[in-house]
Tab-separated table of C-alpha atoms in Angstrom:
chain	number	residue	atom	x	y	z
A	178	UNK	CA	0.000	0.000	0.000
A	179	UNK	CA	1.498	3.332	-1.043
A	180	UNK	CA	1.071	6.691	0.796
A	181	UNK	CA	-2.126	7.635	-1.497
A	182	UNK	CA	-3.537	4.517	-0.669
A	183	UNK	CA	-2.424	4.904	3.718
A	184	UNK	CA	-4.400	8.505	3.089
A	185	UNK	CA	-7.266	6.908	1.906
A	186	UNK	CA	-7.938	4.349	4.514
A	187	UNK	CA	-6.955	7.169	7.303
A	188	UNK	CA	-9.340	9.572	5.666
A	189	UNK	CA	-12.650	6.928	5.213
A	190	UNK	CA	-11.838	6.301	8.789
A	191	UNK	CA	-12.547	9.933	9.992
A	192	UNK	CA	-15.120	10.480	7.367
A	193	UNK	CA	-17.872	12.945	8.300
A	194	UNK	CA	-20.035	11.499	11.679
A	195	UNK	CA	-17.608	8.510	11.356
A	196	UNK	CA	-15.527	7.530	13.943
A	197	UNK	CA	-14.130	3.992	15.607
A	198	UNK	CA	-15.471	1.439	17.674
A	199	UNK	CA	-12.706	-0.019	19.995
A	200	UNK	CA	-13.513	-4.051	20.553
A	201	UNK	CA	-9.931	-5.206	20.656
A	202	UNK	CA	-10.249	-5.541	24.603
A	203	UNK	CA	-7.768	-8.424	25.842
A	204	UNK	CA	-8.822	-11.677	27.231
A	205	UNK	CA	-8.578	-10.282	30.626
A	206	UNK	CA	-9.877	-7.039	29.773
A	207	UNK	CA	-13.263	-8.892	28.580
A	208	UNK	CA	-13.413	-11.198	31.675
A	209	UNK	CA	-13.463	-8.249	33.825
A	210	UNK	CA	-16.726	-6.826	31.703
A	211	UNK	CA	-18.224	-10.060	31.317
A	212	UNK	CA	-17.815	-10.770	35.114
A	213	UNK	CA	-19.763	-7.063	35.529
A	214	UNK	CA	-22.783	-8.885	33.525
A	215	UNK	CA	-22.545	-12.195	35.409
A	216	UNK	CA	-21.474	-13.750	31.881
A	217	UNK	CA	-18.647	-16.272	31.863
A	218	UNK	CA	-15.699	-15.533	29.431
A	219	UNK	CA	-15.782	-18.188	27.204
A	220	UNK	CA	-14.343	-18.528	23.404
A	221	UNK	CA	-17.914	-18.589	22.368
A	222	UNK	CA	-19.848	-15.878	24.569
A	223	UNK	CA	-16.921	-13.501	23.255
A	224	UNK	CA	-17.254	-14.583	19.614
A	225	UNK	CA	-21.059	-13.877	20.119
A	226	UNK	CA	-20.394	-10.783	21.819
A	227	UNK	CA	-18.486	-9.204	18.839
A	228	UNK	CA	-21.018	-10.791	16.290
A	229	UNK	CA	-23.432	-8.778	18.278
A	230	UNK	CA	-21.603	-5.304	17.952
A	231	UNK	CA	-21.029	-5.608	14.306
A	232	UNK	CA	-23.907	-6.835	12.953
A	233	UNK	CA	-26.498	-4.187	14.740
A	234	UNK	CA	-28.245	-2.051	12.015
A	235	UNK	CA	-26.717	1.453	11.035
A	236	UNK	CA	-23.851	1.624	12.768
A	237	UNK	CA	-21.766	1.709	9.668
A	238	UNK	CA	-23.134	5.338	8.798
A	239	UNK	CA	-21.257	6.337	12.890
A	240	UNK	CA	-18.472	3.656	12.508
A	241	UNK	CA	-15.252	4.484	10.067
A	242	UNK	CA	-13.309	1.048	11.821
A	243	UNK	CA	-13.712	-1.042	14.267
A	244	UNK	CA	-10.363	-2.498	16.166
A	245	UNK	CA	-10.070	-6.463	16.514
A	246	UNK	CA	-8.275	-8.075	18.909
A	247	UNK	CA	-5.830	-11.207	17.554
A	248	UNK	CA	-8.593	-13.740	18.382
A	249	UNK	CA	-11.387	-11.577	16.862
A	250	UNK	CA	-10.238	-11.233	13.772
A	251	UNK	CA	-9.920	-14.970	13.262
A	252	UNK	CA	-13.519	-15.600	14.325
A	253	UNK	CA	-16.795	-15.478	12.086
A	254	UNK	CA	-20.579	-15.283	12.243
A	255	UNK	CA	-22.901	-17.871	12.914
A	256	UNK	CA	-23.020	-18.454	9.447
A	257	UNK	CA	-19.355	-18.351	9.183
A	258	UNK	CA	-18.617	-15.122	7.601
A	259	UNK	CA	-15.290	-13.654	8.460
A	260	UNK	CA	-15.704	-10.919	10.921
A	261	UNK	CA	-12.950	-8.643	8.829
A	262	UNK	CA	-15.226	-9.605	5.678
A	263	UNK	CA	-18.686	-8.979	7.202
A	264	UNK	CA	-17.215	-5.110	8.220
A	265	UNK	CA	-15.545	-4.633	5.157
A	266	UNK	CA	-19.163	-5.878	3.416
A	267	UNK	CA	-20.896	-2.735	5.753
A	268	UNK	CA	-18.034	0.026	4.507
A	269	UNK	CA	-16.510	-0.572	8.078
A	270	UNK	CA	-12.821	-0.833	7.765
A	271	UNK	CA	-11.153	-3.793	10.031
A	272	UNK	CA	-8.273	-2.842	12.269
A	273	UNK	CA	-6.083	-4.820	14.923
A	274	UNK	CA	-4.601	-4.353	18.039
A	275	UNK	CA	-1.161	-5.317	18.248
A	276	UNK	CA	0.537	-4.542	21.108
A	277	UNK	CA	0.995	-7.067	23.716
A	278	UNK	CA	0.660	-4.987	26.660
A	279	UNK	CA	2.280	-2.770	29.449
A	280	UNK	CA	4.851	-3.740	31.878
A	281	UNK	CA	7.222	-2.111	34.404
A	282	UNK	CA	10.207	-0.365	32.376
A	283	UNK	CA	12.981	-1.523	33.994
A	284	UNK	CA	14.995	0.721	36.765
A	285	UNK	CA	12.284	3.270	36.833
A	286	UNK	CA	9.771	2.955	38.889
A	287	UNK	CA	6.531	3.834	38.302
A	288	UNK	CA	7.101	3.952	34.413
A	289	UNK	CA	5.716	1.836	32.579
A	290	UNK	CA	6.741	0.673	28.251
A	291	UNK	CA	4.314	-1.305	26.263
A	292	UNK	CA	5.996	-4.481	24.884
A	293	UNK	CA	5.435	-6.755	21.620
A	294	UNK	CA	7.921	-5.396	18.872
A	295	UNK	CA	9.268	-8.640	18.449
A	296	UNK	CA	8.211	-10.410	15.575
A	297	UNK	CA	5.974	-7.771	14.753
A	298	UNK	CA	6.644	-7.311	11.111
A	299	UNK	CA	5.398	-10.798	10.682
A	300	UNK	CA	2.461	-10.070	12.508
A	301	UNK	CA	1.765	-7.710	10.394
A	302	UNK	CA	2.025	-8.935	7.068
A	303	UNK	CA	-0.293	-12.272	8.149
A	304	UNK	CA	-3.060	-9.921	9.824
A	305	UNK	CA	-3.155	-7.645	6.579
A	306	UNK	CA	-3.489	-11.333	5.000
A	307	UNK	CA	-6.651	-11.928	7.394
A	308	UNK	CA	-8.305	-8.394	5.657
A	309	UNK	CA	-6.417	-5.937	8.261
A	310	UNK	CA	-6.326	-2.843	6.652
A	311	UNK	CA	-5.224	-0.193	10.316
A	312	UNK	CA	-3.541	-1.181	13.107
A	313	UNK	CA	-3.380	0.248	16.890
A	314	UNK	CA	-0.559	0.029	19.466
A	315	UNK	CA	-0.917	2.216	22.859
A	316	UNK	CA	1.275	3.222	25.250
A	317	UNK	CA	0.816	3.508	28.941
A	318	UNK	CA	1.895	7.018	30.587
A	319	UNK	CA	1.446	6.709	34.031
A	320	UNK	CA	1.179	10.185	35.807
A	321	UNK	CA	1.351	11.713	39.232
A	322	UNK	CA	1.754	15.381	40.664
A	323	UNK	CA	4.987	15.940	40.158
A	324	UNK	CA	7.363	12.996	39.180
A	325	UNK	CA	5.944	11.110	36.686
A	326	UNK	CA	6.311	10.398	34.014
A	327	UNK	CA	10.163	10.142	33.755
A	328	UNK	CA	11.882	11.887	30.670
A	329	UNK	CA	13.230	8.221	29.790
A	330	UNK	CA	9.891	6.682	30.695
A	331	UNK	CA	8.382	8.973	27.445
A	332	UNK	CA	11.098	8.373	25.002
A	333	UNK	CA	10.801	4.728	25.639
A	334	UNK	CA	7.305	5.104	24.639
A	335	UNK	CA	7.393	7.503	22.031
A	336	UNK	CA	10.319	5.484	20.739
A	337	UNK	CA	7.830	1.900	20.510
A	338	UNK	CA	5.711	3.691	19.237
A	339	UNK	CA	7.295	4.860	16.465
A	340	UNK	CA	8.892	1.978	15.252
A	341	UNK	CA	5.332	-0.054	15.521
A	342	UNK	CA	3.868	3.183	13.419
A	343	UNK	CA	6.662	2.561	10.305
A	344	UNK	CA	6.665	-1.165	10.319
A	345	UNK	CA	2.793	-0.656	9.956
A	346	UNK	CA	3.104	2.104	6.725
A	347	UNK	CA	6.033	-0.916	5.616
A	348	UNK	CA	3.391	-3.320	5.884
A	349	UNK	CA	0.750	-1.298	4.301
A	350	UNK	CA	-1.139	-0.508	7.160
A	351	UNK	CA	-2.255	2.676	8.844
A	352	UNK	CA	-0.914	3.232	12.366
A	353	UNK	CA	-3.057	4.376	15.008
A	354	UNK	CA	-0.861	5.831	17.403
A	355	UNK	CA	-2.003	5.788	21.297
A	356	UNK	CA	-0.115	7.572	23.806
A	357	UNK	CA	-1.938	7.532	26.839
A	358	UNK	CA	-1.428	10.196	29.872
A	359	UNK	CA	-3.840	7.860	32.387
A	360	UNK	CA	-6.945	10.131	33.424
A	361	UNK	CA	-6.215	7.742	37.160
A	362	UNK	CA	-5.005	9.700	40.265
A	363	UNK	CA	-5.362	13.094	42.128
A	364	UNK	CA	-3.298	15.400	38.893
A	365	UNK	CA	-5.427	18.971	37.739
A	366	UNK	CA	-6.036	19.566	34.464
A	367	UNK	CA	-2.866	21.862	34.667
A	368	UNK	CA	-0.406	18.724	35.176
A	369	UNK	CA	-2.226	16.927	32.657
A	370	UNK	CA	-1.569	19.616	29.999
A	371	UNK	CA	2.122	19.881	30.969
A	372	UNK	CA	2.543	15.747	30.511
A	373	UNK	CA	0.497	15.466	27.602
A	374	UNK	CA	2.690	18.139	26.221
A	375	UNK	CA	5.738	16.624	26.603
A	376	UNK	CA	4.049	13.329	25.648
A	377	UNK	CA	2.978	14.369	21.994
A	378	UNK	CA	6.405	16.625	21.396
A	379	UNK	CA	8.231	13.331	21.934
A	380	UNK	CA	5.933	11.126	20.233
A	381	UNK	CA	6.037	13.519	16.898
A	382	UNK	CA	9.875	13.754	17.067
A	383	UNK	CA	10.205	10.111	17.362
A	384	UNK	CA	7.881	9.487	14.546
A	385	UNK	CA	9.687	11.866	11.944
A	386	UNK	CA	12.859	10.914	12.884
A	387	UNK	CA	11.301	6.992	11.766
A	388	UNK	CA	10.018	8.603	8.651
A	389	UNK	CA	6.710	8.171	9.341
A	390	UNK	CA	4.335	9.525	6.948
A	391	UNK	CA	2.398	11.710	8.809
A	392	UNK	CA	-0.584	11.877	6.154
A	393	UNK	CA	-0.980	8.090	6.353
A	394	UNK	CA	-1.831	7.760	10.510
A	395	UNK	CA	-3.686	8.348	13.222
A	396	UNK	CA	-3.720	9.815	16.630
A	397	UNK	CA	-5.281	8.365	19.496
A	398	UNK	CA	-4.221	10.759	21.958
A	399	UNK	CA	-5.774	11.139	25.832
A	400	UNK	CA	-8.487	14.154	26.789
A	401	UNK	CA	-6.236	16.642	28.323
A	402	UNK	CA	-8.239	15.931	31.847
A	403	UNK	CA	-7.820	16.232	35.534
A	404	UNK	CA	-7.096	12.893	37.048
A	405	UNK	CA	-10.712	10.767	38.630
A	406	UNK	CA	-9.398	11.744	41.734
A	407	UNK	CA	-8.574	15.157	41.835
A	408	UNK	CA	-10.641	17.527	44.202
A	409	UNK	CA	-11.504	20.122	41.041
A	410	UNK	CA	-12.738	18.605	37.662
A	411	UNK	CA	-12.867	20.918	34.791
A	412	UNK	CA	-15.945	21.949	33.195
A	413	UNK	CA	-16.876	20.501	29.825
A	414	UNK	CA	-15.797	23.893	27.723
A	415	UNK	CA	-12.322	23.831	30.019
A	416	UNK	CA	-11.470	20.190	28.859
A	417	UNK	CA	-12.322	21.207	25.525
A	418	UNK	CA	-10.646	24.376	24.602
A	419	UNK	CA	-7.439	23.148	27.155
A	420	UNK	CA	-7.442	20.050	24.810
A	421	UNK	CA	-7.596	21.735	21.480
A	422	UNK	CA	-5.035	24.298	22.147
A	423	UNK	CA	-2.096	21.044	23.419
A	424	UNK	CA	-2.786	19.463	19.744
A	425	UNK	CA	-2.534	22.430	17.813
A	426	UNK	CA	0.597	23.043	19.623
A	427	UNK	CA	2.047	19.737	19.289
A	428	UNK	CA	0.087	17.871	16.600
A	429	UNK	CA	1.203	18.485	12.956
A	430	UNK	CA	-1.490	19.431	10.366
A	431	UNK	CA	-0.713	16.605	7.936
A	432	UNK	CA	-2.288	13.786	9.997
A	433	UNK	CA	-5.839	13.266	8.975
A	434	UNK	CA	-7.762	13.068	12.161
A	435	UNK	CA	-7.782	12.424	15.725
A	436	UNK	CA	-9.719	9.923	17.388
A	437	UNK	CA	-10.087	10.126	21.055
A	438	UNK	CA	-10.459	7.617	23.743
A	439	UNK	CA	-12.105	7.824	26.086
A	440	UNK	CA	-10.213	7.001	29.041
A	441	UNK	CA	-12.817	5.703	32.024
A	442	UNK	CA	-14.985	8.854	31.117
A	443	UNK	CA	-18.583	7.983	31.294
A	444	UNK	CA	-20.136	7.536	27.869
A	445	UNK	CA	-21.767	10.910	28.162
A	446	UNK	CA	-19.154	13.210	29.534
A	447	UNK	CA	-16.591	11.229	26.289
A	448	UNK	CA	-19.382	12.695	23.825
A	449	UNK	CA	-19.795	15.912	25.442
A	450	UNK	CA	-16.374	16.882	25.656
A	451	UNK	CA	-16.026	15.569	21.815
A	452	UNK	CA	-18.856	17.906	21.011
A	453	UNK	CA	-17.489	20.644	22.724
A	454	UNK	CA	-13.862	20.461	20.566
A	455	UNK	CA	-15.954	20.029	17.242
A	456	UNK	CA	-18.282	23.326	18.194
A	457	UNK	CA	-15.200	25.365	18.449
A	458	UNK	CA	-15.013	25.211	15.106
A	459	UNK	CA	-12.764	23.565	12.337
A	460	UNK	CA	-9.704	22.241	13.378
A	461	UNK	CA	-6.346	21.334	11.559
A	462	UNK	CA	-7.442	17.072	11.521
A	463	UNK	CA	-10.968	15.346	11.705
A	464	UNK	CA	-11.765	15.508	15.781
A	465	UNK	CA	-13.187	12.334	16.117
A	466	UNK	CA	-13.401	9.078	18.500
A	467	UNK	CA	-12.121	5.792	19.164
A	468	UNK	CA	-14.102	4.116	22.020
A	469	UNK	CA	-14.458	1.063	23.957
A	470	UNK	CA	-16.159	1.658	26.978
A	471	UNK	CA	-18.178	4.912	26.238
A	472	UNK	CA	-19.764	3.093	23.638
A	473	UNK	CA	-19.904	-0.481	24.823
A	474	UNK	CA	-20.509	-0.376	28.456
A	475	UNK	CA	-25.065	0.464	27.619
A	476	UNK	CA	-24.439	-2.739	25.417
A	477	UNK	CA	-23.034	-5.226	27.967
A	478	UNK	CA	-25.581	-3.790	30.613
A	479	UNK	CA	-28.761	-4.133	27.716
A	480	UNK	CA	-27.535	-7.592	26.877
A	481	UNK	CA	-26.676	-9.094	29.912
A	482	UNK	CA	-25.806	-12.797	28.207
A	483	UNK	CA	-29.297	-13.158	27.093
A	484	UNK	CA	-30.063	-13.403	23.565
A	485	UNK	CA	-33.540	-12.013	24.196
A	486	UNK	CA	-32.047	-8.941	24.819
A	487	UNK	CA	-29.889	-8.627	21.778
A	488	UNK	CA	-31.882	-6.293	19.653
A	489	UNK	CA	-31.977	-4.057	23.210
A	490	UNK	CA	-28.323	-4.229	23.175
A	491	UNK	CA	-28.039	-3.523	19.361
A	492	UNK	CA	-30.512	-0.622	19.864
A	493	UNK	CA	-28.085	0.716	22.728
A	494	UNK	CA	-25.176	0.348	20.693
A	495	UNK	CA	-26.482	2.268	17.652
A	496	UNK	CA	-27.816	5.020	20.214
A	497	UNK	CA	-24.496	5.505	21.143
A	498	UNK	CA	-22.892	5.667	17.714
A	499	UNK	CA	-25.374	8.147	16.509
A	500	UNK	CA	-24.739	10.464	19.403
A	501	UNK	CA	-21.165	10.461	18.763
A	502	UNK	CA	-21.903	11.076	14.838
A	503	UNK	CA	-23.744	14.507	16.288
A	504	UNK	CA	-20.667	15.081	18.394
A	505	UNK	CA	-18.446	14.918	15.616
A	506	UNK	CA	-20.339	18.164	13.866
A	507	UNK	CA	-20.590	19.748	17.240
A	508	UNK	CA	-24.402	19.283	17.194
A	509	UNK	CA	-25.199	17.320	20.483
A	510	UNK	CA	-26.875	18.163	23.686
A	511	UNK	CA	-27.140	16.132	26.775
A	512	UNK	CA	-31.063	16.441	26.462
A	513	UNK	CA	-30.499	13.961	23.335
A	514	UNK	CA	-30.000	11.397	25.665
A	515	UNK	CA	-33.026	11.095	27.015
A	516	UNK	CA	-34.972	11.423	23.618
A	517	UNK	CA	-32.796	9.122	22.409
């Protein structure tokens, strides 16, 4: 895939209302929501669970991609369609996680560095084979008041990341690249800024310097947010416009959108901060997100296991997409929710 063709994915992706649909939760990631349910983790309830998400009417007029998880993306319907072929049939485009996870980064505590570069380029070329067209790898900033993250403990991470973001373009995939400042502990919005900051500057340095094509990736950056536990949240305009004006600093103008996550925000704060950076006006990328809980958490609690609840859970899931699609244009109100 050449750099026209990298745009092109990127840009359908971000298309107008369109944004993505994170479902590449880990094994143990999925236990912990199916144990919220009472519903026990097995190969099948997981495979039905994702069957569930992508085959519930409309969603492909909200959802640009959806991300797969290894296991995912080698599972199909009940009528044994390919999942990456039954979203690519719906205009969806199929992406996969590919990182294998956090751990400690060693000799400084508290950091953390997201591991699975080995072998990756492999990886890659057999999960474009399986209909892969995007790929996602996220780092872990962990964050405090005042000493972390570590100046090592970011160029470790913007370093992964940007050798995971060229072996992707090398492979012919897009990138989505996830540095995460955690939204956990007692930080203002203030700190947040200041490590998100330093977080993107390294993270775009790192990627030029790896010749990374800017035009053919994503951003999955944090909300620049105070922490869950901090005594003062920000208001929904103060996320916003403190947000907008870290990208524009640090973010160049050649990448085609950025898709949020979410972060542990409830599903309605994530779209009304997302509508609040869209009303501001136009922006350099696409302002768009990439959630898992925000928009999955009213599916798990509609469905509950049962499949008489399916076309509730469907229903919840499509709710949630379309609400984010009115976010993207700036054109939401909390009052939507319950009309909804």
């Amino acid at each position: 895939m050449n750099l026209d063709e990298l745009k092109s994915v990127a840009n359908a992706i971000v298309a107008r209302q369109k944004g993505v649909l994170a479902a590449d939760e880990s094994s143990p990631t999925i236990k912990k929501r199916f144990d919220s349910i009472q519903v026990e983790s097995t190969e099948e309830n997981r495979r039905r669970y994702r069957e569930i998400l992508f085959t519930a009417d409309g969603i492909e007029r909200y959802v640009g991609g959806v991300i797969l998880f290894d296991e995912t993306l080698r599972q199909c319907t009940r009528e044994g369609v390919p999942f990456p072929k039954l979203l690519a049939g719906r205009g969806i485009i199929p992406g996969i996680k590919v990182d294998q996870g956090a751990k400690a980064l060693a000799l400084c505590p508290g950091d953390k560095v997201t591991e699975g570069l080995d072998g990756l380029r492999e990886r890659l070329a057999e999960y474009k084979q399986l209909g892969a067209q995007f790929a996602k790898w996220r780092a872990v900033i962990e964050i405090d008041e005042r000493d972390l993250p570590s100046a090592f403990g970011i160029r470790a991470n913007a370093h992964a990341l940007a050798r995971y973001a060229a072996l992707c373009q090398e492979a012919g995939l897009v990138p989505i690249v996830e540095p995460e400042v955690l939204m956990d502990g007692a930080h203002g919005i203030e700190r947040c800024e200041v490590v998100t900051a330093q977080v993107l500057q390294a993270v775009f340095a790192e990627l030029d310097f790896h010749r990374v094509q800017f035009e053919g990736m994503l951003l999955k950056p944090n909300m620049v947010i105070a922490g869950k536990k901090s005594v003062q949240q920000a208001g929904v305009q103060a996320v916003a416009e403190t947000t907008i004006r870290c990208l524009k600093r640090y973010v160049p103008a050649a990448v085609p959108g950025i898709v949020f996550l979410s972060g542990g925000q409830s599903a309605e704060d994530a779209t009304d901060h997302l509508n609040a950076m869209n009303a501001m006006g136009a922006h350099p990328w696409q302002v768009s997100f990439s959630y898992g809980r925000a928009l999955q958490a009213p599916v798990l609690a509609a469905w509950r296991g049962q499949e008489i609840h399916v076309a509730a859970a469907q229903r919840a899931l499509l709710k949630r997409c379309r609400l984010n699609g009115l976010a993207r244009d700036g054109q939401y109100v909390r009052a939507m929710e319950e009309a909804a």
